[in-house]
Tab-separated table of C-alpha atoms in Angstrom:
chain	number	residue	atom	x	y	z
F	1	MET	CA	113.857	86.173	125.429
F	2	SER	CA	110.158	86.664	124.730
F	3	LEU	CA	109.656	89.924	122.849
F	4	LEU	CA	106.997	92.472	124.422
F	5	LEU	CA	105.101	92.485	120.996
F	6	SER	CA	101.397	91.568	120.518
F	7	GLN	CA	99.626	90.286	117.479
F	8	THR	CA	95.982	90.236	116.229
F	9	GLU	CA	94.610	87.601	113.967
F	10	ILE	CA	92.512	89.681	111.866
F	11	GLU	CA	91.779	86.867	109.225
F	12	LYS	CA	92.501	83.272	109.531
F	13	ASN	CA	96.337	82.775	109.816
F	14	ILE	CA	96.738	86.451	108.905
F	15	PHE	CA	98.399	88.304	112.156
F	16	GLU	CA	98.988	92.134	112.719
F	17	VAL	CA	101.727	92.726	114.887
F	18	VAL	CA	102.209	95.763	117.011
F	19	ILE	CA	105.441	97.384	117.179
F	20	ASN	CA	106.262	100.707	118.883
F	21	PHE	CA	109.215	102.469	118.146
F	22	SER	CA	110.444	102.088	121.779
F	23	ASN	CA	110.752	98.099	120.767
F	24	LEU	CA	113.769	99.108	118.276
F	25	GLN	CA	117.470	99.065	118.720
F	26	ILE	CA	118.962	101.630	116.225
F	27	ASP	CA	122.845	100.501	115.866
F	28	LYS	CA	124.444	103.998	115.055
F	29	LYS	CA	127.639	101.918	114.305
F	30	GLU	CA	125.711	99.770	111.829
F	31	ILE	CA	124.417	103.097	109.996
F	32	GLU	CA	128.036	104.203	110.079
F	33	SER	CA	129.428	101.311	108.774
F	34	SER	CA	126.836	101.226	105.913
F	35	LEU	CA	127.693	104.651	105.066
F	36	GLY	CA	131.319	103.007	104.536
F	37	TYR	CA	133.307	104.770	107.443
F	38	PRO	CA	135.725	102.653	109.548
F	39	GLU	CA	134.679	102.293	113.213
F	40	ASP	CA	135.019	105.899	114.797
F	41	MET	CA	136.001	107.299	111.592
F	42	ILE	CA	133.113	109.448	110.763
F	43	PRO	CA	133.416	113.035	110.855
F	44	ASN	CA	131.748	114.842	113.879
F	45	HIS	CA	129.310	116.702	111.778
F	46	PHE	CA	127.842	113.782	110.039
F	47	SER	CA	127.644	111.752	113.560
F	48	GLU	CA	126.012	114.595	114.972
F	49	LEU	CA	123.648	114.906	111.968
F	50	ILE	CA	123.021	111.138	112.445
F	51	ASP	CA	122.206	111.867	116.122
F	52	GLU	CA	119.506	114.351	115.191
F	53	ILE	CA	117.886	112.275	112.676
F	54	ILE	CA	117.684	109.272	114.919
F	55	SER	CA	115.898	111.600	117.506
F	56	GLU	CA	113.311	112.497	115.016
F	57	LEU	CA	112.575	108.891	114.266
F	58	PRO	CA	110.102	108.167	116.816
F	59	ASP	CA	107.841	111.049	115.258
F	60	LYS	CA	108.447	109.963	111.817
F	61	CYS	CA	108.469	106.281	111.946
F	62	LYS	CA	104.743	105.065	111.061
F	63	ILE	CA	105.535	101.058	111.895
F	64	LYS	CA	103.420	98.254	110.521
F	65	ALA	CA	103.903	94.743	110.289
F	66	GLY	CA	102.383	91.628	109.637
F	67	TYR	CA	102.259	88.034	108.321
F	68	CYS	CA	100.386	85.185	107.122
F	69	LEU	CA	100.973	81.355	107.879
F	70	ALA	CA	100.377	79.073	105.027
F	71	GLU	CA	101.348	75.200	104.599
F	72	ILE	CA	104.009	74.136	102.229
F	73	ASN	CA	103.121	71.288	99.899
F	74	LYS	CA	105.852	68.850	100.103
F	75	GLN	CA	104.225	66.919	97.200
F	76	LYS	CA	105.083	69.410	94.983
F	77	GLU	CA	108.583	69.985	95.849
F	78	LYS	CA	110.989	71.447	93.237
F	79	LYS	CA	114.583	72.174	93.255
F	80	ASP	CA	113.947	75.722	92.116
F	81	GLY	CA	111.003	76.651	94.126
F	82	LEU	CA	108.232	75.898	96.798
F	83	THR	CA	104.406	75.355	96.760
F	84	ILE	CA	103.021	77.537	99.631
F	85	ALA	CA	99.129	76.908	99.942
F	86	ASP	CA	98.497	76.335	96.310
F	87	LYS	CA	100.696	78.445	94.654
F	88	PHE	CA	104.229	77.922	93.472
F	89	PHE	CA	106.938	80.265	94.058
F	90	ASN	CA	109.778	80.286	91.961
F	91	MET	CA	112.269	81.250	94.357
F	92	ASP	CA	115.453	79.694	92.576
F	93	ARG	CA	117.402	77.147	93.987
F	94	LEU	CA	119.420	79.018	96.704
F	95	VAL	CA	116.583	80.182	98.637
F	96	THR	CA	114.442	76.912	97.998
F	97	ALA	CA	117.097	74.876	99.442
F	98	GLN	CA	117.166	77.025	102.707
F	99	ILE	CA	113.428	76.401	103.275
F	100	LYS	CA	112.430	73.236	101.808
F	101	LYS	CA	112.675	71.263	105.073
F	102	SER	CA	109.927	73.755	106.620
F	103	GLU	CA	106.520	72.587	106.841
F	104	LEU	CA	104.933	76.089	107.142
F	105	ALA	CA	105.524	79.508	105.677
F	106	ALA	CA	105.761	82.887	107.144
F	107	LEU	CA	105.117	85.600	104.622
F	108	PHE	CA	105.718	88.781	105.966
F	109	VAL	CA	105.703	92.501	105.255
F	110	CYS	CA	106.679	95.633	107.328
F	111	THR	CA	107.409	99.085	106.889
F	112	ILE	CA	108.225	102.451	108.508
F	113	GLY	CA	105.818	104.212	106.409
F	114	ASN	CA	106.463	107.193	104.002
F	115	VAL	CA	107.532	110.322	106.288
F	116	MET	CA	111.311	109.449	106.345
F	117	GLU	CA	111.477	109.106	102.538
F	118	ASN	CA	109.405	112.297	102.184
F	119	TRP	CA	112.004	114.084	104.442
F	120	SER	CA	114.670	112.802	102.372
F	121	ARG	CA	113.323	113.715	99.022
F	122	GLN	CA	112.796	117.268	100.404
F	123	LEU	CA	116.183	117.916	101.733
F	124	LEU	CA	117.306	116.866	98.245
F	125	THR	CA	114.941	119.381	96.545
F	126	ASN	CA	116.212	122.006	99.172
F	127	GLY	CA	119.912	121.405	97.952
F	128	ASP	CA	121.085	119.428	101.066
F	129	PRO	CA	121.991	116.003	99.273
F	130	ALA	CA	124.255	114.892	102.397
F	131	THR	CA	121.699	115.024	105.027
F	132	ALA	CA	119.504	113.669	102.468
F	133	PHE	CA	121.421	110.543	101.937
F	134	LEU	CA	122.059	110.513	105.642
F	135	VAL	CA	118.146	110.181	106.054
F	136	ASP	CA	117.533	107.951	103.623
F	137	THR	CA	120.488	105.452	105.106
F	138	VAL	CA	119.069	105.778	108.573
F	139	ALA	CA	115.569	104.805	107.399
F	140	SER	CA	116.805	101.815	105.787
F	141	ILE	CA	118.656	100.680	108.932
F	142	THR	CA	115.251	101.378	110.652
F	143	VAL	CA	113.247	99.119	108.501
F	144	GLU	CA	115.859	96.361	108.613
F	145	SER	CA	115.710	96.739	112.473
F	146	VAL	CA	112.077	96.349	112.049
F	147	THR	CA	112.156	93.444	109.926
F	148	ASP	CA	114.810	91.763	112.795
F	149	LEU	CA	112.069	92.548	115.610
F	150	LEU	CA	109.433	90.861	113.454
F	151	HIS	CA	111.431	87.731	112.559
F	152	ASP	CA	112.370	87.527	115.952
F	153	PHE	CA	108.735	87.763	117.149
F	154	ILE	CA	107.695	85.191	114.755
F	155	GLY	CA	110.412	82.879	115.920
F	156	ASP	CA	108.934	83.329	119.502
F	157	GLU	CA	105.471	82.463	118.423
F	158	MET	CA	106.583	79.184	116.630
F	159	LYS	CA	108.559	78.287	119.561
F	160	LYS	CA	105.215	78.298	121.471
F	161	ARG	CA	104.410	75.518	118.950
F	162	ASN	CA	107.727	73.696	119.159
F	163	LEU	CA	108.568	74.792	115.875
F	164	ASN	CA	111.666	76.548	114.699
F	165	ILE	CA	112.424	79.212	111.872
F	166	THR	CA	114.722	79.908	109.004
F	167	ASN	CA	116.275	82.837	107.860
F	168	ARG	CA	114.365	85.412	105.865
F	169	TYR	CA	114.561	85.639	102.131
F	170	SER	CA	113.105	88.596	100.191
F	171	PRO	CA	112.108	88.909	96.390
F	172	GLY	CA	114.513	90.788	94.487
F	173	TYR	CA	117.325	89.308	96.577
F	174	CYS	CA	119.287	85.748	96.314
F	175	ASN	CA	118.056	85.493	92.799
F	176	TRP	CA	114.551	85.410	93.903
F	177	PRO	CA	112.496	87.459	91.071
F	178	VAL	CA	111.110	90.595	92.482
F	179	SER	CA	108.162	90.288	90.177
F	180	GLU	CA	107.004	87.084	92.614
F	181	GLN	CA	105.887	90.144	95.321
F	182	GLN	CA	102.417	89.818	93.321
F	183	LEU	CA	102.142	86.311	94.484
F	184	LEU	CA	103.444	86.961	97.899
F	185	PHE	CA	100.946	89.864	98.487
F	186	SER	CA	98.104	87.791	97.304
F	187	PHE	CA	98.215	86.163	100.390
F	188	PHE	CA	97.255	89.348	102.339
F	189	PRO	CA	94.319	91.629	102.326
F	190	GLN	CA	94.221	94.302	100.235
F	191	ASN	CA	96.475	97.336	101.337
F	192	PHE	CA	97.962	95.292	104.259
F	193	CYS	CA	100.155	97.504	106.622
F	194	GLY	CA	98.977	100.286	104.078
F	195	ILE	CA	101.892	98.844	101.613
F	196	ILE	CA	100.654	98.964	97.799
F	197	LEU	CA	102.729	97.300	95.196
F	198	THR	CA	103.219	99.074	91.975
F	199	ASP	CA	102.907	97.037	88.531
F	200	SER	CA	106.774	96.465	88.376
F	201	SER	CA	106.329	94.887	91.967
F	202	LEU	CA	108.028	97.568	93.896
F	203	MET	CA	106.504	98.393	97.238
F	204	ILE	CA	105.227	101.812	98.509
F	205	PRO	CA	106.357	103.101	100.983
F	206	ILE	CA	109.723	102.417	99.676
F	207	LYS	CA	111.019	101.837	103.166
F	208	SER	CA	109.266	98.431	103.365
F	209	VAL	CA	110.535	94.941	103.549
F	210	SER	CA	108.943	91.505	102.598
F	211	GLY	CA	109.558	87.943	102.412
F	212	VAL	CA	109.296	84.711	103.769
F	213	ILE	CA	110.576	82.614	106.708
F	214	GLY	CA	110.519	78.849	106.719
F	215	ILE	CA	108.851	77.046	109.805
F	216	GLY	CA	109.358	73.462	110.926
F	217	ALA	CA	110.743	71.171	113.435
F	218	ASN	CA	113.797	70.352	111.807
F	219	VAL	CA	114.909	73.813	110.264
F	220	LYS	CA	117.011	76.647	112.141
F	221	ARG	CA	118.344	80.021	111.485
F	222	LYS	CA	121.947	80.138	110.336
F	223	ASP	CA	124.592	82.197	108.619
F	224	TYR	CA	123.217	83.669	105.352
F	225	VAL	CA	125.017	82.056	102.203
F	226	CYS	CA	125.939	85.379	100.723
F	227	ASP	CA	129.136	83.445	99.134
F	228	GLN	CA	126.946	81.333	97.142
F	229	CYS	CA	124.896	84.088	95.593
F	230	GLY	CA	126.033	85.767	92.184
F	231	MET	CA	125.098	89.138	93.604
F	232	LYS	CA	128.347	90.559	94.330
F	233	ASP	CA	127.112	94.266	94.778
F	234	CYS	CA	124.109	93.352	96.976
F	235	THR	CA	123.414	95.930	99.815
F	236	TYR	CA	122.820	92.954	102.332
F	237	ARG	CA	125.960	91.357	101.295
F	238	ALA	CA	127.986	94.417	101.684
F	239	VAL	CA	126.565	95.212	105.216
F	240	ARG	CA	126.902	91.789	106.478
F	241	SER	CA	130.732	91.726	105.277
F	242	ARG	CA	131.287	95.053	107.065
F	243	LEU	CA	129.449	94.161	110.188
F	244	LYS	CA	131.336	90.840	110.524
F	245	SER	CA	134.727	93.085	110.441
F	246	ILE	CA	133.337	95.337	113.229
D	1	MET	CA	147.404	130.734	91.352
D	2	ASN	CA	145.035	133.883	92.549
D	3	GLU	CA	144.298	133.495	96.619
D	4	LEU	CA	140.494	133.818	95.860
D	5	ILE	CA	140.572	131.157	93.311
D	6	GLU	CA	142.679	128.912	95.478
D	7	ARG	CA	140.279	129.589	98.348
D	8	ILE	CA	137.203	128.500	96.452
D	9	SER	CA	139.159	125.286	95.330
D	10	ILE	CA	139.568	124.418	98.801
D	11	CYS	CA	135.964	125.325	99.508
D	12	VAL	CA	134.653	122.873	97.090
D	13	GLU	CA	137.105	120.159	98.052
D	14	ARG	CA	136.248	120.695	101.739
D	15	GLY	CA	132.403	121.191	101.156
D	16	LYS	CA	132.454	124.661	102.870
D	17	VAL	CA	129.286	126.080	101.040
D	18	ASN	CA	128.967	129.490	102.746
D	19	LYS	CA	129.999	131.462	105.717
D	20	THR	CA	127.019	130.362	107.912
D	21	SER	CA	127.658	126.355	107.022
D	22	PRO	CA	128.939	124.760	110.002
D	23	TYR	CA	130.875	122.115	107.903
D	24	PRO	CA	133.656	121.531	108.086
D	25	LYS	CA	134.270	122.699	111.691
D	26	ASP	CA	137.711	124.155	111.106
D	27	LEU	CA	136.477	126.572	108.750
D	28	ALA	CA	133.462	127.785	110.826
D	29	GLY	CA	132.843	131.415	110.625
D	30	GLN	CA	134.705	131.838	107.490
D	31	ASP	CA	133.773	132.983	103.881
D	32	GLY	CA	132.542	129.684	101.756
D	33	ALA	CA	132.093	128.990	98.139
D	34	ASP	CA	129.293	131.158	97.902
D	35	GLU	CA	130.886	134.285	99.162
D	36	LEU	CA	134.212	133.993	97.487
D	37	THR	CA	132.856	133.288	94.202
D	38	ARG	CA	130.833	136.753	94.671
D	39	GLN	CA	134.053	138.285	95.617
D	40	ALA	CA	135.991	137.029	92.857
D	41	LEU	CA	133.539	137.968	90.180
D	42	ASP	CA	133.333	141.255	91.638
D	43	SER	CA	137.041	141.430	91.374
D	44	ASN	CA	136.783	140.739	87.724
D	45	LEU	CA	138.298	137.263	87.698
D	46	GLY	CA	137.258	135.236	84.777
D	47	PRO	CA	134.036	132.487	85.347
D	48	ASP	CA	136.459	130.201	83.385
D	49	SER	CA	139.392	130.409	85.947
D	50	ILE	CA	136.451	130.084	88.826
D	51	LEU	CA	135.147	126.945	87.128
D	52	GLN	CA	138.679	125.444	86.744
D	53	ALA	CA	139.189	126.177	90.492
D	54	CYS	CA	136.061	124.176	91.174
D	55	ASN	CA	137.227	121.301	88.834
D	56	VAL	CA	140.520	120.969	90.759
D	57	GLY	CA	138.518	120.976	94.061
D	58	MET	CA	136.075	118.127	92.935
D	59	MET	CA	139.160	116.232	91.089
D	60	LYS	CA	140.608	116.173	94.592
D	61	ILE	CA	137.871	115.276	96.616
D	62	GLY	CA	137.383	112.589	94.078
D	63	GLU	CA	140.830	111.199	94.256
D	64	ARG	CA	140.306	111.149	98.129
D	65	PHE	CA	137.153	109.046	97.711
D	66	GLY	CA	138.830	106.713	95.458
D	67	ARG	CA	141.443	106.003	98.070
D	68	ASN	CA	138.771	105.718	100.658
D	69	GLU	CA	139.776	108.520	102.887
D	70	VAL	CA	136.301	110.081	102.494
D	71	PHE	CA	132.994	108.657	101.754
D	72	VAL	CA	129.840	109.734	100.089
D	73	PRO	CA	128.655	112.338	102.558
D	74	GLU	CA	132.006	113.963	102.166
D	75	LEU	CA	131.636	114.022	98.257
D	76	LEU	CA	128.027	115.397	98.496
D	77	MET	CA	128.899	118.347	100.782
D	78	ALA	CA	132.069	118.925	98.118
D	79	ALA	CA	129.025	118.999	95.506
D	80	LYS	CA	126.989	121.049	97.628
D	81	ALA	CA	129.709	123.682	97.822
D	82	MET	CA	130.299	123.385	93.887
D	83	ASN	CA	126.581	124.015	93.158
D	84	ALA	CA	126.995	127.289	95.523
D	85	VAL	CA	129.654	128.239	93.019
D	86	MET	CA	127.585	127.248	90.070
D	87	ALA	CA	124.616	129.431	91.087
D	88	HIS	CA	126.694	132.373	90.246
D	89	LEU	CA	128.343	131.218	87.297
D	90	LYS	CA	124.623	130.442	85.657
D	91	PRO	CA	124.335	133.721	83.631
D	92	PHE	CA	127.763	132.972	82.141
D	93	PHE	CA	126.635	129.672	81.214
D	94	LYS	CA	123.438	131.227	79.731
D	95	ALA	CA	125.380	133.966	77.698
D	96	GLY	CA	127.831	131.171	76.654
D	97	THR	CA	130.657	132.747	78.035
D	98	VAL	CA	131.612	129.466	79.785
D	99	LYS	CA	130.387	126.097	78.488
D	100	ALA	CA	129.222	123.058	80.376
D	101	LYS	CA	131.615	119.957	79.765
D	102	GLY	CA	128.694	118.210	78.026
D	103	LYS	CA	125.020	117.075	78.651
D	104	PHE	CA	124.363	114.060	80.903
D	105	LEU	CA	120.664	112.717	80.343
D	106	LEU	CA	119.686	110.597	83.390
D	107	GLY	CA	116.839	108.646	84.709
D	108	THR	CA	115.647	105.625	86.582
D	109	VAL	CA	114.283	102.822	84.526
D	110	ALA	CA	111.028	102.005	83.584
D	111	GLY	CA	109.218	100.014	86.787
D	112	ASP	CA	111.725	101.637	89.188
D	113	LEU	CA	110.700	104.347	91.406
D	114	HIS	CA	113.842	104.715	93.578
D	115	ASP	CA	115.280	108.272	93.140
D	116	ILE	CA	117.971	108.937	95.804
D	117	GLY	CA	120.953	107.122	94.200
D	118	LYS	CA	120.301	108.903	90.665
D	119	ASN	CA	119.746	112.093	92.554
D	120	LEU	CA	122.855	111.997	94.297
D	121	VAL	CA	124.499	111.183	90.676
D	122	SER	CA	122.563	114.109	89.517
D	123	MET	CA	123.984	116.598	91.907
D	124	VAL	CA	127.695	115.323	91.697
D	125	VAL	CA	127.758	115.207	87.915
D	126	GLU	CA	126.164	118.638	87.644
D	127	GLY	CA	128.813	119.875	90.327
D	128	ASN	CA	131.609	118.789	88.011
D	129	GLY	CA	130.631	120.839	85.472
D	130	TRP	CA	128.036	118.928	83.460
D	131	GLN	CA	124.552	120.102	82.269
D	132	VAL	CA	122.254	117.331	83.774
D	133	ILE	CA	119.010	116.613	82.094
D	134	ASP	CA	117.204	114.723	84.768
D	135	LEU	CA	114.134	112.905	83.325
D	136	GLY	CA	113.154	111.405	87.076
D	137	VAL	CA	111.947	108.041	88.039
D	138	ASP	CA	110.108	105.128	85.968
D	139	VAL	CA	111.185	106.542	82.570
D	140	LYS	CA	110.221	104.438	79.532
D	141	PRO	CA	112.721	103.923	76.950
D	142	GLY	CA	110.494	105.958	74.533
D	143	LYS	CA	111.055	109.008	76.912
D	144	PHE	CA	114.794	108.515	76.807
D	145	ILE	CA	114.688	108.417	72.965
D	146	GLU	CA	112.498	111.397	72.205
D	147	LYS	CA	114.942	113.265	74.534
D	148	ILE	CA	117.723	112.075	72.859
D	149	LYS	CA	116.530	113.158	69.622
D	150	GLU	CA	116.601	116.757	71.150
D	151	ASN	CA	120.038	116.465	72.789
D	152	PRO	CA	121.732	114.188	70.098
D	153	ASP	CA	125.019	115.098	71.659
D	154	CYS	CA	124.042	113.863	75.036
D	155	ILE	CA	125.580	111.015	77.057
D	156	VAL	CA	123.024	108.682	78.467
D	157	GLY	CA	123.080	107.648	82.533
D	158	LEU	CA	120.715	104.970	83.574
D	159	SER	CA	119.759	104.244	86.989
D	160	ALA	CA	118.182	101.042	88.619
D	161	LEU	CA	117.930	99.576	92.193
D	162	LEU	CA	116.796	95.713	92.009
D	163	THR	CA	117.754	92.761	90.106
D	164	THR	CA	114.397	92.785	88.225
D	165	THR	CA	114.661	96.402	87.072
D	166	MET	CA	117.987	95.322	85.449
D	167	ALA	CA	115.659	93.659	82.950
D	168	SER	CA	114.041	96.854	82.028
D	169	MET	CA	117.500	98.847	82.062
D	170	SER	CA	118.405	96.094	79.669
D	171	LYS	CA	115.755	96.722	77.285
D	172	THR	CA	116.294	100.587	77.589
D	173	VAL	CA	119.906	100.254	76.567
D	174	LYS	CA	118.924	97.999	73.550
D	175	GLU	CA	116.072	100.314	72.460
D	176	ILE	CA	118.378	103.400	72.538
D	177	LYS	CA	121.265	101.640	70.800
D	178	GLU	CA	119.156	100.337	68.091
D	179	GLN	CA	118.178	103.874	67.028
D	180	PHE	CA	121.413	105.822	68.186
D	181	PRO	CA	124.252	103.368	68.019
D	182	ASN	CA	126.918	105.887	68.569
D	183	ILE	CA	125.088	107.589	72.041
D	184	LYS	CA	127.305	106.472	74.917
D	185	ILE	CA	125.472	105.079	77.947
D	186	ILE	CA	126.275	104.507	81.501
D	187	VAL	CA	124.672	102.447	84.106
D	188	GLY	CA	124.545	102.223	87.786
D	189	GLY	CA	122.580	100.774	90.663
D	190	ALA	CA	122.786	98.416	93.488
D	191	PRO	CA	122.412	95.046	91.374
D	192	LEU	CA	124.878	95.935	88.650
D	193	SER	CA	128.496	95.236	87.846
D	194	HIS	CA	130.939	95.862	85.307
D	195	LYS	CA	129.894	92.385	83.733
D	196	ALA	CA	126.223	93.325	83.774
D	197	ALA	CA	126.718	96.690	82.148
D	198	GLU	CA	128.834	95.063	79.349
D	199	GLN	CA	126.135	91.968	78.840
D	200	MET	CA	123.390	94.341	78.400
D	201	GLY	CA	125.277	96.459	75.956
D	202	ALA	CA	126.132	99.615	78.030
D	203	ASP	CA	129.705	101.555	77.364
D	204	GLY	CA	130.038	102.059	81.019
D	205	TYR	CA	129.266	101.211	84.576
D	206	ALA	CA	129.575	103.317	87.568
D	207	PRO	CA	129.497	101.959	91.296
D	208	ASP	CA	129.050	105.327	92.856
D	209	PRO	CA	128.632	109.089	91.625
D	210	GLN	CA	132.419	109.610	91.315
D	211	GLY	CA	132.596	106.832	88.976
D	212	ALA	CA	129.990	108.127	86.879
D	213	VAL	CA	132.105	111.694	86.842
D	214	GLU	CA	135.164	109.631	86.050
D	215	PHE	CA	133.433	107.946	83.068
D	216	LEU	CA	132.166	110.997	81.689
D	217	ASN	CA	135.566	112.866	82.023
D	218	GLU	CA	137.257	110.415	80.028
D	219	PHE	CA	134.776	110.885	77.066
D	220	ILE	CA	136.125	114.633	76.948
D	221	ALA	CA	139.607	113.498	77.324
D	222	ALA	CA	139.011	111.373	74.201
């Protein structure tokens, strides 16, 4: 299915993708699951609060997304990383193994802006930690939903070129050092999508996602290999495990 | 147990903050922790007995959390109710009539700007009767050390969200332990585990706010 999104090439091989809130599908069950509740076990009070927070999302989410296409240099192939354009990414074996068959890489970023995180912080300051926590959780699920959409859109764009895509991987996860964010962001113009990096490589706004997707004729999206990763307490691992059980 | 005291304990456990609070639904319209504490103090019930009732309430919700009967939102509502009680008890803490269980020095380590997890821990720990000194986010080791010098009897809590900030956490633990080998340090955050905490030389690891409370309370018992 082709997604009703559009893109603009702002520089050679750098695209801004327009994602409207109406394009998103916020899964309330996923929110409840990430809070830890078994299906249909969340108290009404919190369920209603989540509904209220979701109803605020269209006004409070300032979605921006984009990506850069770059060639993977096969001649400089290593087991623990990939050379994208002329820059070596120390991705660790886990991520490298998933992407190494690709000819191109889509380096992507997206964000929902800082309104939700400010709202959460304000609620906490005003002594309402439970609602603050719910707002933060809904914001996290929302930015993941934006990332899902961007991932699918890149897949559709590549299909037009008869190419397939891989899963997505982000610095800070799967043993890929978060410091490599600096390298990843070097592919974009300054302040791309309104995201900046701190010296310690964290993104501001906090509710942002960055990463890489492999592109090639002989690659495909498949199940994540969480069981091969050493991060037993990873957020993604926990969410994927819970979603499998629903 | 006095009826008022017992009701305060129930309000804390159930997260019933005050009369206007809609949560929990079955207690809607009834007095909450706020009103009942005022009434208890007006009836000359001792702040110590009120604090004890709160601790029982927090302990019960903590046990239910440990059994996966309730989750973080319920725990935070309990902490909010507990904080409503603490607002009334603050003058007694200041006067020294009642004492906090101890001091908990808390911060997100250098390089990490994430504060929601740390703030939730702060609220729940404070709700359990500890004095929390919150240093905020992106706290450098030197700042922790400066504050430990001012509060040599504290227990230190370090928070981090990402794998890479674990290196910063490890450095912080090392620098604190070099100067204050007897200071107890507990670490928490998404990328951590008991094993990681042990490797970096911390004394404990908490996967959630309740874990931090249990760690701290063990030290009181010890």
